[in-house]
PDB file of N, CA and C in Angstrom:
ATOM      1  N   MET A   1      93.180 103.893  80.858  1.00 50.00           N
ATOM      2  CA  MET A   1      93.233 104.350  82.237  1.00 50.00           C
ATOM      3  C   MET A   1      94.134 105.582  82.331  1.00 50.00           C
ATOM      4  N   ALA A   2      93.711 106.540  83.104  1.00 64.00           N
ATOM      5  CA  ALA A   2      94.505 107.751  83.301  1.00 64.00           C
ATOM      6  C   ALA A   2      95.750 107.438  84.110  1.00 64.00           C
ATOM      7  N   ASN A   3      96.793 108.202  83.847  1.00 92.00           N
ATOM      8  CA  ASN A   3      98.027 108.016  84.601  1.00 92.00           C
ATOM      9  C   ASN A   3      97.826 108.384  86.066  1.00 92.00           C
ATOM     10  N   ILE A   4      98.451 107.597  86.920  1.00 96.00           N
ATOM     11  CA  ILE A   4      98.473 107.859  88.356  1.00 96.00           C
ATOM     12  C   ILE A   4      99.866 108.382  88.671  1.00 96.00           C
ATOM     13  N   LYS A   5      99.938 109.628  89.099  1.00 97.00           N
ATOM     14  CA  LYS A   5     101.237 110.198  89.466  1.00 97.00           C
ATOM     15  C   LYS A   5     101.645 109.626  90.819  1.00 97.00           C
ATOM     16  N   ALA A   6     102.894 109.158  90.890  1.00 98.00           N
ATOM     17  CA  ALA A   6     103.375 108.526  92.122  1.00 98.00           C
ATOM     18  C   ALA A   6     104.797 108.974  92.417  1.00 98.00           C
ATOM     19  N   ILE A   7     105.138 108.900  93.705  1.00 98.00           N
ATOM     20  CA  ILE A   7     106.523 109.106  94.120  1.00 98.00           C
ATOM     21  C   ILE A   7     106.974 107.897  94.930  1.00 98.00           C
ATOM     22  N   ILE A   8     108.272 107.712  94.953  1.00 98.00           N
ATOM     23  CA  ILE A   8     108.899 106.649  95.737  1.00 98.00           C
ATOM     24  C   ILE A   8     109.685 107.329  96.851  1.00 98.00           C
ATOM     25  N   VAL A   9     109.461 106.888  98.096  1.00 98.00           N
ATOM     26  CA  VAL A   9     110.180 107.454  99.236  1.00 98.00           C
ATOM     27  C   VAL A   9     110.887 106.321  99.969  1.00 98.00           C
ATOM     28  N   ASP A  10     112.204 106.331  99.876  1.00 98.00           N
ATOM     29  CA  ASP A  10     113.031 105.312 100.526  1.00 98.00           C
ATOM     30  C   ASP A  10     114.414 105.919 100.712  1.00 98.00           C
ATOM     31  N   ASP A  11     115.014 105.739 101.874  1.00 97.00           N
ATOM     32  CA  ASP A  11     116.326 106.345 102.111  1.00 97.00           C
ATOM     33  C   ASP A  11     117.464 105.575 101.454  1.00 97.00           C
ATOM     34  N   GLU A  12     117.177 104.421 100.880  1.00 96.00           N
ATOM     35  CA  GLU A  12     118.204 103.640 100.192  1.00 96.00           C
ATOM     36  C   GLU A  12     118.068 103.839  98.684  1.00 96.00           C
ATOM     37  N   ARG A  13     119.079 104.424  98.092  1.00 96.00           N
ATOM     38  CA  ARG A  13     119.061 104.718  96.657  1.00 96.00           C
ATOM     39  C   ARG A  13     118.790 103.474  95.816  1.00 96.00           C
ATOM     40  N   LEU A  14     119.451 102.364  96.128  1.00 96.00           N
ATOM     41  CA  LEU A  14     119.260 101.147  95.341  1.00 96.00           C
ATOM     42  C   LEU A  14     117.832 100.613  95.461  1.00 96.00           C
ATOM     43  N   ALA A  15     117.227 100.765  96.626  1.00 96.00           N
ATOM     44  CA  ALA A  15     115.841 100.333  96.799  1.00 96.00           C
ATOM     45  C   ALA A  15     114.910 101.182  95.934  1.00 96.00           C
ATOM     46  N   ARG A  16     115.170 102.490  95.861  1.00 97.00           N
ATOM     47  CA  ARG A  16     114.365 103.371  94.999  1.00 97.00           C
ATOM     48  C   ARG A  16     114.504 102.943  93.542  1.00 97.00           C
ATOM     49  N   LEU A  17     115.728 102.705  93.111  1.00 97.00           N
ATOM     50  CA  LEU A  17     115.968 102.303  91.719  1.00 97.00           C
ATOM     51  C   LEU A  17     115.322 100.954  91.407  1.00 97.00           C
ATOM     52  N   ASN A  18     115.419 100.019  92.329  1.00 97.00           N
ATOM     53  CA  ASN A  18     114.841  98.697  92.129  1.00 97.00           C
ATOM     54  C   ASN A  18     113.327  98.783  91.992  1.00 97.00           C
ATOM     55  N   LEU A  19     112.693  99.538  92.880  1.00 98.00           N
ATOM     56  CA  LEU A  19     111.238  99.663  92.816  1.00 98.00           C
ATOM     57  C   LEU A  19     110.821 100.370  91.528  1.00 98.00           C
ATOM     58  N   LYS A  20     111.543 101.390  91.138  1.00 97.00           N
ATOM     59  CA  LYS A  20     111.232 102.091  89.887  1.00 97.00           C
ATOM     60  C   LYS A  20     111.292 101.124  88.712  1.00 97.00           C
ATOM     61  N   LYS A  21     112.305 100.260  88.713  1.00 97.00           N
ATOM     62  CA  LYS A  21     112.446  99.256  87.644  1.00 97.00           C
ATOM     63  C   LYS A  21     111.264  98.282  87.666  1.00 97.00           C
ATOM     64  N   LEU A  22     110.860  97.844  88.859  1.00 97.00           N
ATOM     65  CA  LEU A  22     109.724  96.921  88.972  1.00 97.00           C
ATOM     66  C   LEU A  22     108.416  97.564  88.498  1.00 97.00           C
ATOM     67  N   LEU A  23     108.331  98.881  88.583  1.00 97.00           N
ATOM     68  CA  LEU A  23     107.121  99.594  88.184  1.00 97.00           C
ATOM     69  C   LEU A  23     107.083  99.935  86.695  1.00 97.00           C
ATOM     70  N   GLU A  24     108.184  99.750  85.981  1.00 96.00           N
ATOM     71  CA  GLU A  24     108.249 100.103  84.558  1.00 96.00           C
ATOM     72  C   GLU A  24     107.137  99.475  83.706  1.00 96.00           C
ATOM     73  N   PRO A  25     106.758  98.212  83.930  1.00 96.00           N
ATOM     74  CA  PRO A  25     105.703  97.621  83.087  1.00 96.00           C
ATOM     75  C   PRO A  25     104.316  98.251  83.278  1.00 96.00           C
ATOM     76  N   TYR A  26     104.131  99.037  84.319  1.00 96.00           N
ATOM     77  CA  TYR A  26     102.821  99.600  84.624  1.00 96.00           C
ATOM     78  C   TYR A  26     102.712 101.005  84.052  1.00 96.00           C
ATOM     79  N   SER A  27     102.265 101.094  82.804  1.00 95.00           N
ATOM     80  CA  SER A  27     102.212 102.388  82.123  1.00 95.00           C
ATOM     81  C   SER A  27     101.254 103.354  82.796  1.00 95.00           C
ATOM     82  N   GLU A  28     100.318 102.843  83.580  1.00 95.00           N
ATOM     83  CA  GLU A  28      99.373 103.716  84.277  1.00 95.00           C
ATOM     84  C   GLU A  28      99.996 104.416  85.486  1.00 95.00           C
ATOM     85  N   ILE A  29     101.164 103.936  85.933  1.00 97.00           N
ATOM     86  CA  ILE A  29     101.868 104.548  87.065  1.00 97.00           C
ATOM     87  C   ILE A  29     102.992 105.421  86.510  1.00 97.00           C
ATOM     88  N   GLU A  30     102.898 106.713  86.745  1.00 96.00           N
ATOM     89  CA  GLU A  30     103.921 107.656  86.305  1.00 96.00           C
ATOM     90  C   GLU A  30     104.732 108.096  87.530  1.00 96.00           C
ATOM     91  N   ILE A  31     105.965 107.622  87.618  1.00 97.00           N
ATOM     92  CA  ILE A  31     106.830 108.009  88.727  1.00 97.00           C
ATOM     93  C   ILE A  31     107.345 109.423  88.446  1.00 97.00           C
ATOM     94  N   VAL A  32     106.876 110.384  89.249  1.00 97.00           N
ATOM     95  CA  VAL A  32     107.238 111.785  89.022  1.00 97.00           C
ATOM     96  C   VAL A  32     108.414 112.223  89.887  1.00 97.00           C
ATOM     97  N   GLY A  33     108.870 111.330  90.775  1.00 97.00           N
ATOM     98  CA  GLY A  33     110.021 111.676  91.598  1.00 97.00           C
ATOM     99  C   GLY A  33     110.304 110.617  92.628  1.00 97.00           C
ATOM    100  N   ALA A  34     111.481 110.717  93.214  1.00 98.00           N
ATOM    101  CA  ALA A  34     111.888 109.806  94.274  1.00 98.00           C
ATOM    102  C   ALA A  34     112.626 110.621  95.333  1.00 98.00           C
ATOM    103  N   ALA A  35     112.399 110.257  96.587  1.00 98.00           N
ATOM    104  CA  ALA A  35     112.980 111.004  97.698  1.00 98.00           C
ATOM    105  C   ALA A  35     113.584 110.049  98.712  1.00 98.00           C
ATOM    106  N   GLY A  36     114.578 110.562  99.446  1.00 97.00           N
ATOM    107  CA  GLY A  36     115.244 109.761 100.463  1.00 97.00           C
ATOM    108  C   GLY A  36     114.951 110.204 101.883  1.00 97.00           C
ATOM    109  N   SER A  37     114.134 111.254 102.026  1.00 97.00           N
ATOM    110  CA  SER A  37     113.815 111.768 103.358  1.00 97.00           C
ATOM    111  C   SER A  37     112.404 112.354 103.349  1.00 97.00           C
ATOM    112  N   CYS A  38     111.869 112.598 104.539  1.00 97.00           N
ATOM    113  CA  CYS A  38     110.555 113.226 104.648  1.00 97.00           C
ATOM    114  C   CYS A  38     110.567 114.622 104.029  1.00 97.00           C
ATOM    115  N   GLU A  39     111.627 115.391 104.296  1.00 96.00           N
ATOM    116  CA  GLU A  39     111.705 116.756 103.776  1.00 96.00           C
ATOM    117  C   GLU A  39     111.686 116.782 102.252  1.00 96.00           C
ATOM    118  N   SER A  40     112.509 115.944 101.624  1.00 97.00           N
ATOM    119  CA  SER A  40     112.531 115.938 100.157  1.00 97.00           C
ATOM    120  C   SER A  40     111.237 115.357  99.586  1.00 97.00           C
ATOM    121  N   ALA A  41     110.627 114.421 100.307  1.00 97.00           N
ATOM    122  CA  ALA A  41     109.336 113.868  99.867  1.00 97.00           C
ATOM    123  C   ALA A  41     108.263 114.947  99.898  1.00 97.00           C
ATOM    124  N   LEU A  42     108.240 115.770 100.964  1.00 97.00           N
ATOM    125  CA  LEU A  42     107.267 116.859 101.046  1.00 97.00           C
ATOM    126  C   LEU A  42     107.434 117.841  99.894  1.00 97.00           C
ATOM    127  N   GLU A  43     108.677 118.130  99.530  1.00 97.00           N
ATOM    128  CA  GLU A  43     108.929 119.021  98.400  1.00 97.00           C
ATOM    129  C   GLU A  43     108.343 118.435  97.120  1.00 97.00           C
ATOM    130  N   LEU A  44     108.565 117.133  96.902  1.00 97.00           N
ATOM    131  CA  LEU A  44     108.027 116.475  95.705  1.00 97.00           C
ATOM    132  C   LEU A  44     106.497 116.474  95.716  1.00 97.00           C
ATOM    133  N   ILE A  45     105.920 116.208  96.880  1.00 97.00           N
ATOM    134  CA  ILE A  45     104.458 116.175  96.995  1.00 97.00           C
ATOM    135  C   ILE A  45     103.886 117.550  96.672  1.00 97.00           C
ATOM    136  N   ASN A  46     104.489 118.604  97.200  1.00 96.00           N
ATOM    137  CA  ASN A  46     104.014 119.966  96.929  1.00 96.00           C
ATOM    138  C   ASN A  46     104.201 120.351  95.467  1.00 96.00           C
ATOM    139  N   LEU A  47     105.246 119.846  94.850  1.00 97.00           N
ATOM    140  CA  LEU A  47     105.542 120.167  93.458  1.00 97.00           C
ATOM    141  C   LEU A  47     104.649 119.406  92.478  1.00 97.00           C
ATOM    142  N   HIS A  48     104.449 118.105  92.721  1.00 97.00           N
ATOM    143  CA  HIS A  48     103.788 117.233  91.741  1.00 97.00           C
ATOM    144  C   HIS A  48     102.365 116.806  92.106  1.00 97.00           C
ATOM    145  N   ASN A  49     101.968 116.971  93.365  1.00 96.00           N
ATOM    146  CA  ASN A  49     100.640 116.550  93.810  1.00 96.00           C
ATOM    147  C   ASN A  49     100.311 115.112  93.383  1.00 96.00           C
ATOM    148  N   PRO A  50     101.133 114.139  93.803  1.00 97.00           N
ATOM    149  CA  PRO A  50     100.911 112.754  93.385  1.00 97.00           C
ATOM    150  C   PRO A  50      99.662 112.161  94.040  1.00 97.00           C
ATOM    151  N   GLN A  51      99.102 111.162  93.378  1.00 97.00           N
ATOM    152  CA  GLN A  51      97.968 110.437  93.947  1.00 97.00           C
ATOM    153  C   GLN A  51      98.410 109.241  94.784  1.00 97.00           C
ATOM    154  N   LEU A  52      99.679 108.821  94.626  1.00 98.00           N
ATOM    155  CA  LEU A  52     100.155 107.590  95.253  1.00 98.00           C
ATOM    156  C   LEU A  52     101.592 107.767  95.738  1.00 98.00           C
ATOM    157  N   ILE A  53     101.866 107.187  96.919  1.00 98.00           N
ATOM    158  CA  ILE A  53     103.228 107.154  97.457  1.00 98.00           C
ATOM    159  C   ILE A  53     103.613 105.704  97.716  1.00 98.00           C
ATOM    160  N   PHE A  54     104.764 105.307  97.213  1.00 98.00           N
ATOM    161  CA  PHE A  54     105.390 104.041  97.605  1.00 98.00           C
ATOM    162  C   PHE A  54     106.346 104.429  98.718  1.00 98.00           C
ATOM    163  N   LEU A  55     106.061 104.003  99.948  1.00 98.00           N
ATOM    164  CA  LEU A  55     106.707 104.578 101.127  1.00 98.00           C
ATOM    165  C   LEU A  55     107.384 103.532 102.003  1.00 98.00           C
ATOM    166  N   ASP A  56     108.652 103.753 102.296  1.00 97.00           N
ATOM    167  CA  ASP A  56     109.393 102.906 103.228  1.00 97.00           C
ATOM    168  C   ASP A  56     109.030 103.334 104.654  1.00 97.00           C
ATOM    169  N   ILE A  57     109.240 102.447 105.615  1.00 96.00           N
ATOM    170  CA  ILE A  57     108.959 102.772 107.020  1.00 96.00           C
ATOM    171  C   ILE A  57     110.132 103.530 107.637  1.00 96.00           C
ATOM    172  N   GLN A  58     111.330 102.948 107.577  1.00 94.00           N
ATOM    173  CA  GLN A  58     112.503 103.553 108.216  1.00 94.00           C
ATOM    174  C   GLN A  58     113.217 104.466 107.236  1.00 94.00           C
ATOM    175  N   LEU A  59     113.342 105.751 107.618  1.00 95.00           N
ATOM    176  CA  LEU A  59     113.958 106.754 106.752  1.00 95.00           C
ATOM    177  C   LEU A  59     115.014 107.548 107.523  1.00 95.00           C
ATOM    178  N   SER A  60     116.161 106.994 107.777  1.00 89.00           N
ATOM    179  CA  SER A  60     117.280 107.714 108.411  1.00 89.00           C
ATOM    180  C   SER A  60     116.855 108.686 109.500  1.00 89.00           C
ATOM    181  N   GLY A  61     116.424 108.165 110.626  1.00 91.00           N
ATOM    182  CA  GLY A  61     116.029 109.004 111.747  1.00 91.00           C
ATOM    183  C   GLY A  61     114.582 109.439 111.715  1.00 91.00           C
ATOM    184  N   GLU A  62     113.869 109.107 110.668  1.00 95.00           N
ATOM    185  CA  GLU A  62     112.454 109.437 110.521  1.00 95.00           C
ATOM    186  C   GLU A  62     111.726 108.151 110.132  1.00 95.00           C
ATOM    187  N   THR A  63     110.411 108.262 110.041  1.00 96.00           N
ATOM    188  CA  THR A  63     109.633 107.121 109.550  1.00 96.00           C
ATOM    189  C   THR A  63     108.654 107.594 108.487  1.00 96.00           C
ATOM    190  N   GLY A  64     108.174 106.647 107.729  1.00 96.00           N
ATOM    191  CA  GLY A  64     107.127 106.959 106.764  1.00 96.00           C
ATOM    192  C   GLY A  64     105.885 107.497 107.449  1.00 96.00           C
ATOM    193  N   PHE A  65     105.635 107.041 108.663  1.00 97.00           N
ATOM    194  CA  PHE A  65     104.482 107.551 109.415  1.00 97.00           C
ATOM    195  C   PHE A  65     104.657 109.034 109.730  1.00 97.00           C
ATOM    196  N   ASP A  66     105.906 109.464 109.993  1.00 97.00           N
ATOM    197  CA  ASP A  66     106.179 110.887 110.219  1.00 97.00           C
ATOM    198  C   ASP A  66     105.766 111.698 108.993  1.00 97.00           C
ATOM    199  N   LEU A  67     106.106 111.189 107.818  1.00 97.00           N
ATOM    200  CA  LEU A  67     105.746 111.885 106.581  1.00 97.00           C
ATOM    201  C   LEU A  67     104.233 112.010 106.457  1.00 97.00           C
ATOM    202  N   LEU A  68     103.523 110.927 106.708  1.00 96.00           N
ATOM    203  CA  LEU A  68     102.063 110.964 106.573  1.00 96.00           C
ATOM    204  C   LEU A  68     101.444 111.976 107.530  1.00 96.00           C
ATOM    205  N   GLU A  69     102.018 112.111 108.710  1.00 95.00           N
ATOM    206  CA  GLU A  69     101.505 113.091 109.678  1.00 95.00           C
ATOM    207  C   GLU A  69     101.748 114.525 109.219  1.00 95.00           C
ATOM    208  N   MET A  70     102.765 114.738 108.384  1.00 94.00           N
ATOM    209  CA  MET A  70     103.088 116.082 107.892  1.00 94.00           C
ATOM    210  C   MET A  70     102.169 116.533 106.760  1.00 94.00           C
ATOM    211  N   LEU A  71     101.488 115.602 106.127  1.00 94.00           N
ATOM    212  CA  LEU A  71     100.670 115.932 104.961  1.00 94.00           C
ATOM    213  C   LEU A  71      99.382 116.627 105.356  1.00 94.00           C
ATOM    214  N   GLU A  72      98.985 117.584 104.554  1.00 88.00           N
ATOM    215  CA  GLU A  72      97.752 118.311 104.814  1.00 88.00           C
ATOM    216  C   GLU A  72      96.526 117.514 104.380  1.00 88.00           C
ATOM    217  N   SER A  73      96.684 116.642 103.414  1.00 88.00           N
ATOM    218  CA  SER A  73      95.589 115.768 102.984  1.00 88.00           C
ATOM    219  C   SER A  73      96.161 114.369 102.763  1.00 88.00           C
ATOM    220  N   SER A  74      95.296 113.395 102.736  1.00 89.00           N
ATOM    221  CA  SER A  74      95.787 112.022 102.612  1.00 89.00           C
ATOM    222  C   SER A  74      96.093 111.700 101.151  1.00 89.00           C
ATOM    223  N   ILE A  75      97.081 110.867 100.977  1.00 95.00           N
ATOM    224  CA  ILE A  75      97.491 110.377  99.663  1.00 95.00           C
ATOM    225  C   ILE A  75      97.511 108.856  99.765  1.00 95.00           C
ATOM    226  N   ASP A  76      97.007 108.190  98.731  1.00 96.00           N
ATOM    227  CA  ASP A  76      97.049 106.731  98.729  1.00 96.00           C
ATOM    228  C   ASP A  76      98.491 106.277  98.937  1.00 96.00           C
ATOM    229  N   THR A  77      98.663 105.293  99.823  1.00 97.00           N
ATOM    230  CA  THR A  77      99.999 104.867 100.223  1.00 97.00           C
ATOM    231  C   THR A  77     100.138 103.357 100.127  1.00 97.00           C
ATOM    232  N   ILE A  78     101.205 102.924  99.501  1.00 98.00           N
ATOM    233  CA  ILE A  78     101.614 101.516  99.516  1.00 98.00           C
ATOM    234  C   ILE A  78     102.959 101.491 100.229  1.00 98.00           C
ATOM    235  N   PHE A  79     102.983 100.871 101.394  1.00 98.00           N
ATOM    236  CA  PHE A  79     104.244 100.750 102.125  1.00 98.00           C
ATOM    237  C   PHE A  79     105.101  99.673 101.470  1.00 98.00           C
ATOM    238  N   VAL A  80     106.388  99.961 101.351  1.00 97.00           N
ATOM    239  CA  VAL A  80     107.367  99.017 100.806  1.00 97.00           C
ATOM    240  C   VAL A  80     108.517  99.012 101.795  1.00 97.00           C
ATOM    241  N   THR A  81     108.625  97.933 102.569  1.00 95.00           N
ATOM    242  CA  THR A  81     109.556  97.948 103.694  1.00 95.00           C
ATOM    243  C   THR A  81     110.099  96.558 104.000  1.00 95.00           C
ATOM    244  N   ALA A  82     111.158  96.526 104.768  1.00 94.00           N
ATOM    245  CA  ALA A  82     111.733  95.258 105.219  1.00 94.00           C
ATOM    246  C   ALA A  82     111.172  94.850 106.580  1.00 94.00           C
ATOM    247  N   TYR A  83     110.316  95.684 107.163  1.00 90.00           N
ATOM    248  CA  TYR A  83     109.835  95.471 108.524  1.00 90.00           C
ATOM    249  C   TYR A  83     108.379  95.027 108.534  1.00 90.00           C
ATOM    250  N   ASP A  84     108.141  93.771 108.906  1.00 90.00           N
ATOM    251  CA  ASP A  84     106.769  93.279 108.929  1.00 90.00           C
ATOM    252  C   ASP A  84     105.992  93.726 110.166  1.00 90.00           C
ATOM    253  N   GLU A  85     106.686  94.174 111.205  1.00 94.00           N
ATOM    254  CA  GLU A  85     106.017  94.493 112.472  1.00 94.00           C
ATOM    255  C   GLU A  85     105.187  95.780 112.436  1.00 94.00           C
ATOM    256  N   PHE A  86     105.262  96.543 111.346  1.00 94.00           N
ATOM    257  CA  PHE A  86     104.493  97.785 111.267  1.00 94.00           C
ATOM    258  C   PHE A  86     103.229  97.656 110.417  1.00 94.00           C
ATOM    259  N   ALA A  87     102.913  96.443 109.986  1.00 94.00           N
ATOM    260  CA  ALA A  87     101.783  96.255 109.067  1.00 94.00           C
ATOM    261  C   ALA A  87     100.462  96.724 109.668  1.00 94.00           C
ATOM    262  N   ILE A  88     100.189  96.394 110.909  1.00 94.00           N
ATOM    263  CA  ILE A  88      98.915  96.789 111.518  1.00 94.00           C
ATOM    264  C   ILE A  88      98.811  98.306 111.563  1.00 94.00           C
ATOM    265  N   ARG A  89      99.873  98.958 111.991  1.00 95.00           N
ATOM    266  CA  ARG A  89      99.852 100.427 112.039  1.00 95.00           C
ATOM    267  C   ARG A  89      99.654 101.011 110.636  1.00 95.00           C
ATOM    268  N   ALA A  90     100.257 100.383 109.632  1.00 95.00           N
ATOM    269  CA  ALA A  90     100.110 100.875 108.261  1.00 95.00           C
ATOM    270  C   ALA A  90      98.650 100.853 107.829  1.00 95.00           C
ATOM    271  N   PHE A  91      97.953  99.797 108.152  1.00 93.00           N
ATOM    272  CA  PHE A  91      96.550  99.724 107.759  1.00 93.00           C
ATOM    273  C   PHE A  91      95.680 100.639 108.614  1.00 93.00           C
ATOM    274  N   GLU A  92      96.146 100.966 109.816  1.00 94.00           N
ATOM    275  CA  GLU A  92      95.431 101.941 110.645  1.00 94.00           C
ATOM    276  C   GLU A  92      95.471 103.338 110.025  1.00 94.00           C
ATOM    277  N   VAL A  93      96.486 103.613 109.212  1.00 94.00           N
ATOM    278  CA  VAL A  93      96.558 104.900 108.508  1.00 94.00           C
ATOM    279  C   VAL A  93      96.058 104.754 107.068  1.00 94.00           C
ATOM    280  N   ASN A  94      95.278 103.700 106.848  1.00 93.00           N
ATOM    281  CA  ASN A  94      94.581 103.453 105.574  1.00 93.00           C
ATOM    282  C   ASN A  94      95.496 103.177 104.388  1.00 93.00           C
ATOM    283  N   ALA A  95      96.581 102.467 104.625  1.00 96.00           N
ATOM    284  CA  ALA A  95      97.454 102.066 103.526  1.00 96.00           C
ATOM    285  C   ALA A  95      96.686 101.165 102.558  1.00 96.00           C
ATOM    286  N   ILE A  96      96.989 101.310 101.283  1.00 95.00           N
ATOM    287  CA  ILE A  96      96.390 100.432 100.272  1.00 95.00           C
ATOM    288  C   ILE A  96      96.955  99.025 100.412  1.00 95.00           C
ATOM    289  N   ASP A  97      98.263  98.944 100.642  1.00 97.00           N
ATOM    290  CA  ASP A  97      98.910  97.642 100.767  1.00 97.00           C
ATOM    291  C   ASP A  97     100.220  97.801 101.520  1.00 97.00           C
ATOM    292  N   TYR A  98     100.825  96.667 101.841  1.00 97.00           N
ATOM    293  CA  TYR A  98     102.050  96.617 102.632  1.00 97.00           C
ATOM    294  C   TYR A  98     102.924  95.540 102.009  1.00 97.00           C
ATOM    295  N   LEU A  99     103.944  95.960 101.283  1.00 97.00           N
ATOM    296  CA  LEU A  99     104.820  95.019 100.588  1.00 97.00           C
ATOM    297  C   LEU A  99     106.137  94.888 101.325  1.00 97.00           C
ATOM    298  N   LEU A 100     106.597  93.653 101.458  1.00 96.00           N
ATOM    299  CA  LEU A 100     107.878  93.407 102.109  1.00 96.00           C
ATOM    300  C   LEU A 100     108.993  93.320 101.072  1.00 96.00           C
ATOM    301  N   LYS A 101     110.149  93.881 101.429  1.00 95.00           N
ATOM    302  CA  LYS A 101     111.342  93.783 100.586  1.00 95.00           C
ATOM    303  C   LYS A 101     111.980  92.422 100.819  1.00 95.00           C
ATOM    304  N   PRO A 102     112.588  91.823  99.825  1.00 94.00           N
ATOM    305  CA  PRO A 102     112.557  92.249  98.438  1.00 94.00           C
ATOM    306  C   PRO A 102     111.142  92.106  97.866  1.00 94.00           C
ATOM    307  N   VAL A 103     110.739  93.066  97.056  1.00 96.00           N
ATOM    308  CA  VAL A 103     109.369  93.109  96.556  1.00 96.00           C
ATOM    309  C   VAL A 103     109.129  91.981  95.565  1.00 96.00           C
ATOM    310  N   ASN A 104     108.082  91.228  95.834  1.00 95.00           N
ATOM    311  CA  ASN A 104     107.648  90.154  94.950  1.00 95.00           C
ATOM    312  C   ASN A 104     106.823  90.799  93.831  1.00 95.00           C
ATOM    313  N   PRO A 105     107.207  90.587  92.563  1.00 96.00           N
ATOM    314  CA  PRO A 105     106.483  91.217  91.456  1.00 96.00           C
ATOM    315  C   PRO A 105     104.977  90.893  91.430  1.00 96.00           C
ATOM    316  N   GLU A 106     104.607  89.682  91.824  1.00 96.00           N
ATOM    317  CA  GLU A 106     103.184  89.318  91.849  1.00 96.00           C
ATOM    318  C   GLU A 106     102.433  90.111  92.920  1.00 96.00           C
ATOM    319  N   ARG A 107     103.065  90.318  94.070  1.00 96.00           N
ATOM    320  CA  ARG A 107     102.437  91.124  95.139  1.00 96.00           C
ATOM    321  C   ARG A 107     102.332  92.577  94.715  1.00 96.00           C
ATOM    322  N   LEU A 108     103.344  93.065  94.003  1.00 97.00           N
ATOM    323  CA  LEU A 108     103.290  94.431  93.505  1.00 97.00           C
ATOM    324  C   LEU A 108     102.126  94.587  92.529  1.00 97.00           C
ATOM    325  N   LYS A 109     101.952  93.619  91.653  1.00 96.00           N
ATOM    326  CA  LYS A 109     100.835  93.665  90.683  1.00 96.00           C
ATOM    327  C   LYS A 109      99.506  93.680  91.426  1.00 96.00           C
ATOM    328  N   ALA A 110      99.373  92.852  92.443  1.00 96.00           N
ATOM    329  CA  ALA A 110      98.117  92.819  93.230  1.00 96.00           C
ATOM    330  C   ALA A 110      97.866  94.164  93.910  1.00 96.00           C
ATOM    331  N   ALA A 111      98.909  94.780  94.416  1.00 95.00           N
ATOM    332  CA  ALA A 111      98.758  96.079  95.088  1.00 95.00           C
ATOM    333  C   ALA A 111      98.318  97.148  94.088  1.00 95.00           C
ATOM    334  N   ILE A 112      98.872  97.120  92.899  1.00 93.00           N
ATOM    335  CA  ILE A 112      98.517  98.118  91.885  1.00 93.00           C
ATOM    336  C   ILE A 112      97.106  97.880  91.358  1.00 93.00           C
ATOM    337  N   ASP A 113      96.766  96.617  91.173  1.00 90.00           N
ATOM    338  CA  ASP A 113      95.401  96.300  90.694  1.00 90.00           C
ATOM    339  C   ASP A 113      94.372  96.780  91.689  1.00 90.00           C
TER     340      ASP A 113
END
């Protein structure tokens, strides 16, 4: 399987590191960067052109939905968040999946599959 370039967007550094660690067994997922804000995520997207975003909902005064609205084209998105109340909206923007923190490794595998 070809590598899928992905970025992680979460304003919590430890959450980014934890998710990156959980993704290590998936050789098909190449994490090309991690961002803590919409602005830095846009820079990474423009630089690396990822096919997938692991995206948190709440981003220090912004939301993951704000980031998606800024994109010129759609990118496959898996939301990774502590907030279950945004799940319907996430699927309205065609999210692949919606994972709740702390991320269950089995749910992560299902989302990647």
